[in-house]
Amino acid sequence: MTPWLIFGAGSGVGAELVTLGLHEKRPIFALVRNPEQADTLRKKGVTVLEGDALNADQVEKICRMAGEKARIVSTLGSREGDYLGNRLIIDTAERCGLTHMMLVTSIGCGDSWPTLSERAKKAFGQAVREKSLAECWLQTSQLQSCILRPGGLFNGEATGNGQCIQGEAHGLIRRADVALLIQMLIDDESSYGKIFALIDPMLKP
């Protein structure tokens, strides 16, 4: 099975994805900053390097550990460095010979910016702009890229109703369903070179 290299595996979508990968006995590698989260993942069977996505040596080390066949998933948030962290991951992956990366950002990034309300732009605009820069860096890299833009994220068990939409979309989705969609897309070569909005049309505010 193709290994997964997950950045952001300690919580949220990344943690949900770890659970799915381990269930299918897939090799999983992760760079994790929080020692408690790192220890928890190790006990589950993840190959963990404690470190920071803004540390070039540590990012290179985990890329080398995962190997060229690994497929990268980054769910980094603003605290981990949306743009600078992802830029370092992308540049390092290229240098280490990895070829595929899925980047989880949000609806409102890139060409979907005009669809955000003024209220949303004021509340989340800075984070969205950072994620947009990361998208652009990935799209103009040598990596095969798939960009995933979830709507409003919520915790809870997966509903199984998550959808991948190419084009304008707004809505909500549970983190567990985002992980399910990543699992569905990650080994499908036709997913790459595309941007998907991820929503669950059954969830209402």
Tab-separated table of C-alpha atoms in Angstrom:
chain	number	residue	atom	x	y	z
A	1	MET	CA	0.000	0.000	0.000
A	2	THR	CA	1.170	3.499	-0.786
A	3	PRO	CA	2.444	5.175	2.414
A	4	TRP	CA	0.870	8.402	3.627
A	5	LEU	CA	2.933	11.288	4.943
A	6	ILE	CA	0.597	13.489	6.967
A	7	PHE	CA	1.351	16.993	8.172
A	8	GLY	CA	-1.224	17.974	10.783
A	9	ALA	CA	-1.836	14.406	11.970
A	10	GLY	CA	-2.189	15.317	15.642
A	11	SER	CA	-5.725	16.681	15.485
A	12	GLY	CA	-8.698	17.490	13.286
A	13	VAL	CA	-8.864	16.119	9.749
A	14	GLY	CA	-5.324	14.766	10.005
A	15	ALA	CA	-6.143	12.677	13.059
A	16	GLU	CA	-9.296	11.338	11.401
A	17	LEU	CA	-7.235	10.370	8.364
A	18	VAL	CA	-4.719	8.534	10.542
A	19	THR	CA	-7.542	6.378	11.915
A	20	LEU	CA	-8.701	5.454	8.420
A	21	GLY	CA	-5.200	4.665	7.225
A	22	LEU	CA	-4.372	2.480	10.199
A	23	HIS	CA	-7.636	0.589	9.749
A	24	GLU	CA	-6.514	-0.470	6.266
A	25	LYS	CA	-3.008	-1.226	7.603
A	26	ARG	CA	-1.384	1.505	5.533
A	27	PRO	CA	2.096	2.764	6.501
A	28	ILE	CA	1.680	6.254	7.971
A	29	PHE	CA	4.375	8.813	8.683
A	30	ALA	CA	3.835	12.093	10.503
A	31	LEU	CA	5.733	15.159	11.671
A	32	VAL	CA	4.127	16.262	14.940
A	33	ARG	CA	5.054	19.212	17.131
A	34	ASN	CA	3.016	18.379	20.236
A	35	PRO	CA	4.786	15.673	22.340
A	36	GLU	CA	1.549	14.252	23.760
A	37	GLN	CA	-0.021	13.956	20.318
A	38	ALA	CA	3.193	12.412	19.006
A	39	ASP	CA	3.177	9.799	21.766
A	40	THR	CA	-0.477	8.957	21.139
A	41	LEU	CA	0.169	8.437	17.425
A	42	ARG	CA	3.223	6.264	18.075
A	43	LYS	CA	1.178	3.995	20.329
A	44	LYS	CA	-1.336	3.577	17.506
A	45	GLY	CA	1.369	2.489	15.070
A	46	VAL	CA	2.275	5.709	13.234
A	47	THR	CA	5.942	6.400	12.444
A	48	VAL	CA	6.316	9.801	14.103
A	49	LEU	CA	9.058	12.403	14.073
A	50	GLU	CA	8.629	15.101	16.687
A	51	GLY	CA	9.272	18.402	15.005
A	52	ASP	CA	7.988	21.536	13.340
A	53	ALA	CA	6.832	22.028	9.755
A	54	LEU	CA	8.854	25.247	9.719
A	55	ASN	CA	12.106	23.376	10.462
A	56	ALA	CA	13.824	22.470	7.184
A	57	ASP	CA	15.954	19.658	8.610
A	58	GLN	CA	12.986	17.987	10.292
A	59	VAL	CA	10.760	18.266	7.226
A	60	GLU	CA	13.487	16.730	5.081
A	61	LYS	CA	14.052	13.943	7.587
A	62	ILE	CA	10.399	12.866	7.620
A	63	CYS	CA	10.239	13.052	3.805
A	64	ARG	CA	13.283	10.764	3.574
A	65	MET	CA	11.774	8.410	6.152
A	66	ALA	CA	8.487	8.171	4.250
A	67	GLY	CA	10.207	7.597	0.902
A	68	GLU	CA	9.544	8.649	-2.672
A	69	LYS	CA	6.371	6.572	-3.036
A	70	ALA	CA	4.606	8.284	-0.137
A	71	ARG	CA	1.673	10.557	-0.881
A	72	ILE	CA	1.596	13.745	1.155
A	73	VAL	CA	-1.452	15.183	2.873
A	74	SER	CA	-1.137	18.577	4.547
A	75	THR	CA	-3.868	19.890	6.826
A	76	LEU	CA	-1.662	22.539	8.461
A	77	GLY	CA	-3.531	25.402	10.095
A	78	SER	CA	-2.486	29.002	10.599
A	79	ARG	CA	-0.687	28.250	13.842
A	80	GLU	CA	1.620	25.826	12.034
A	81	GLY	CA	2.287	28.238	9.180
A	82	ASP	CA	-0.249	27.874	6.386
A	83	TYR	CA	1.968	29.341	3.719
A	84	LEU	CA	5.537	29.098	4.992
A	85	GLY	CA	5.071	25.601	6.398
A	86	ASN	CA	3.419	24.277	3.251
A	87	ARG	CA	5.952	26.027	1.047
A	88	LEU	CA	8.774	24.276	2.904
A	89	ILE	CA	6.979	20.919	2.617
A	90	ILE	CA	6.462	21.381	-1.132
A	91	ASP	CA	10.038	22.450	-1.817
A	92	THR	CA	11.442	19.634	0.314
A	93	ALA	CA	9.192	17.015	-1.261
A	94	GLU	CA	10.411	18.018	-4.707
A	95	ARG	CA	14.021	17.744	-3.618
A	96	CYS	CA	13.439	14.350	-1.964
A	97	GLY	CA	11.709	12.869	-5.001
A	98	LEU	CA	8.135	12.658	-3.711
A	99	THR	CA	5.574	13.242	-6.443
A	100	HIS	CA	2.010	13.606	-5.087
A	101	MET	CA	0.474	15.996	-2.547
A	102	MET	CA	-3.024	16.758	-1.342
A	103	LEU	CA	-3.452	20.164	0.294
A	104	VAL	CA	-6.448	20.867	2.515
A	105	THR	CA	-7.322	24.587	2.580
A	106	SER	CA	-10.839	26.050	2.709
A	107	ILE	CA	-13.657	27.412	0.612
A	108	GLY	CA	-12.765	31.034	-0.110
A	109	CYS	CA	-9.197	30.309	-1.160
A	110	GLY	CA	-7.807	31.148	-4.567
A	111	ASP	CA	-10.414	31.813	-7.230
A	112	SER	CA	-13.225	31.218	-4.729
A	113	TRP	CA	-12.279	34.383	-2.742
A	114	PRO	CA	-14.978	36.538	-4.422
A	115	THR	CA	-17.657	34.140	-3.187
A	116	LEU	CA	-16.920	34.922	0.471
A	117	SER	CA	-19.093	37.433	2.283
A	118	GLU	CA	-17.491	40.627	3.540
A	119	ARG	CA	-18.066	39.387	7.070
A	120	ALA	CA	-16.169	36.163	6.327
A	121	LYS	CA	-13.341	38.073	4.681
A	122	LYS	CA	-12.940	40.213	7.781
A	123	ALA	CA	-13.114	37.227	10.130
A	124	PHE	CA	-10.988	34.689	8.234
A	125	GLY	CA	-9.407	36.702	5.456
A	126	GLN	CA	-5.814	36.546	6.650
A	127	ALA	CA	-5.846	32.764	7.056
A	128	VAL	CA	-7.577	32.331	3.694
A	129	ARG	CA	-4.957	34.488	1.971
A	130	GLU	CA	-2.149	32.413	3.507
A	131	LYS	CA	-3.819	29.200	2.357
A	132	SER	CA	-4.259	30.717	-1.113
A	133	LEU	CA	-0.520	31.379	-1.315
A	134	ALA	CA	0.125	27.753	-0.373
A	135	GLU	CA	-2.253	26.596	-3.102
A	136	CYS	CA	-0.442	28.692	-5.686
A	137	TRP	CA	2.969	27.409	-4.572
A	138	LEU	CA	1.777	23.819	-4.903
A	139	GLN	CA	0.116	24.361	-8.276
A	140	THR	CA	3.300	25.848	-9.719
A	141	SER	CA	5.552	23.129	-8.280
A	142	GLN	CA	6.667	19.892	-9.923
A	143	LEU	CA	4.350	17.860	-7.682
A	144	GLN	CA	1.112	16.291	-8.801
A	145	SER	CA	-1.370	18.303	-6.744
A	146	CYS	CA	-4.918	17.961	-5.509
A	147	ILE	CA	-6.416	20.891	-3.607
A	148	LEU	CA	-9.331	20.293	-1.263
A	149	ARG	CA	-11.408	23.208	0.040
A	150	PRO	CA	-13.788	22.121	2.802
A	151	GLY	CA	-16.670	24.276	3.912
A	152	GLY	CA	-17.294	25.029	7.579
A	153	LEU	CA	-15.753	22.224	9.633
A	154	PHE	CA	-17.420	20.388	12.512
A	155	ASN	CA	-16.529	17.463	14.738
A	156	GLY	CA	-18.592	14.307	15.000
A	157	GLU	CA	-18.972	10.943	13.340
A	158	ALA	CA	-18.872	10.822	9.560
A	159	THR	CA	-22.252	10.991	7.849
A	160	GLY	CA	-20.964	9.517	4.599
A	161	ASN	CA	-22.738	12.306	2.700
A	162	GLY	CA	-19.675	14.414	1.895
A	163	GLN	CA	-19.385	15.536	-1.718
A	164	CYS	CA	-16.525	16.718	-3.938
A	165	ILE	CA	-17.637	19.611	-6.114
A	166	GLN	CA	-15.687	21.310	-8.881
A	167	GLY	CA	-16.914	24.882	-8.946
A	168	GLU	CA	-18.584	27.243	-6.511
A	169	ALA	CA	-20.004	25.634	-3.389
A	170	HIS	CA	-20.852	26.641	0.158
A	171	GLY	CA	-21.841	24.605	3.156
A	172	LEU	CA	-20.666	22.558	6.105
A	173	ILE	CA	-18.883	19.258	6.501
A	174	ARG	CA	-17.602	17.112	9.342
A	175	ARG	CA	-13.870	16.566	9.664
A	176	ALA	CA	-14.412	12.812	9.577
A	177	ASP	CA	-16.107	13.132	6.188
A	178	VAL	CA	-13.238	15.221	4.827
A	179	ALA	CA	-10.926	12.365	5.842
A	180	LEU	CA	-13.171	9.848	4.065
A	181	LEU	CA	-13.043	11.911	0.883
A	182	ILE	CA	-9.249	12.161	1.085
A	183	GLN	CA	-9.087	8.390	1.448
A	184	MET	CA	-11.260	8.029	-1.642
A	185	LEU	CA	-9.233	10.468	-3.761
A	186	ILE	CA	-5.626	9.981	-2.724
A	187	ASP	CA	-4.776	6.911	-4.807
A	188	ASP	CA	-6.873	7.966	-7.806
A	189	GLU	CA	-4.573	9.559	-10.387
A	190	SER	CA	-7.526	11.378	-11.963
A	191	SER	CA	-7.924	13.405	-8.734
A	192	TYR	CA	-4.681	15.270	-9.304
A	193	GLY	CA	-4.479	18.545	-11.133
A	194	LYS	CA	-7.926	19.410	-9.758
A	195	ILE	CA	-9.527	21.558	-7.064
A	196	PHE	CA	-12.528	20.287	-5.122
A	197	ALA	CA	-14.877	22.036	-2.714
A	198	LEU	CA	-15.988	19.617	0.002
A	199	ILE	CA	-19.418	19.938	1.588
A	200	ASP	CA	-22.176	17.832	3.093
A	201	PRO	CA	-25.447	19.123	1.586
A	202	MET	CA	-27.426	17.446	4.363
A	203	LEU	CA	-25.804	19.560	7.105
A	204	LYS	CA	-27.505	22.842	7.868
A	205	PRO	CA	-26.297	25.784	10.030
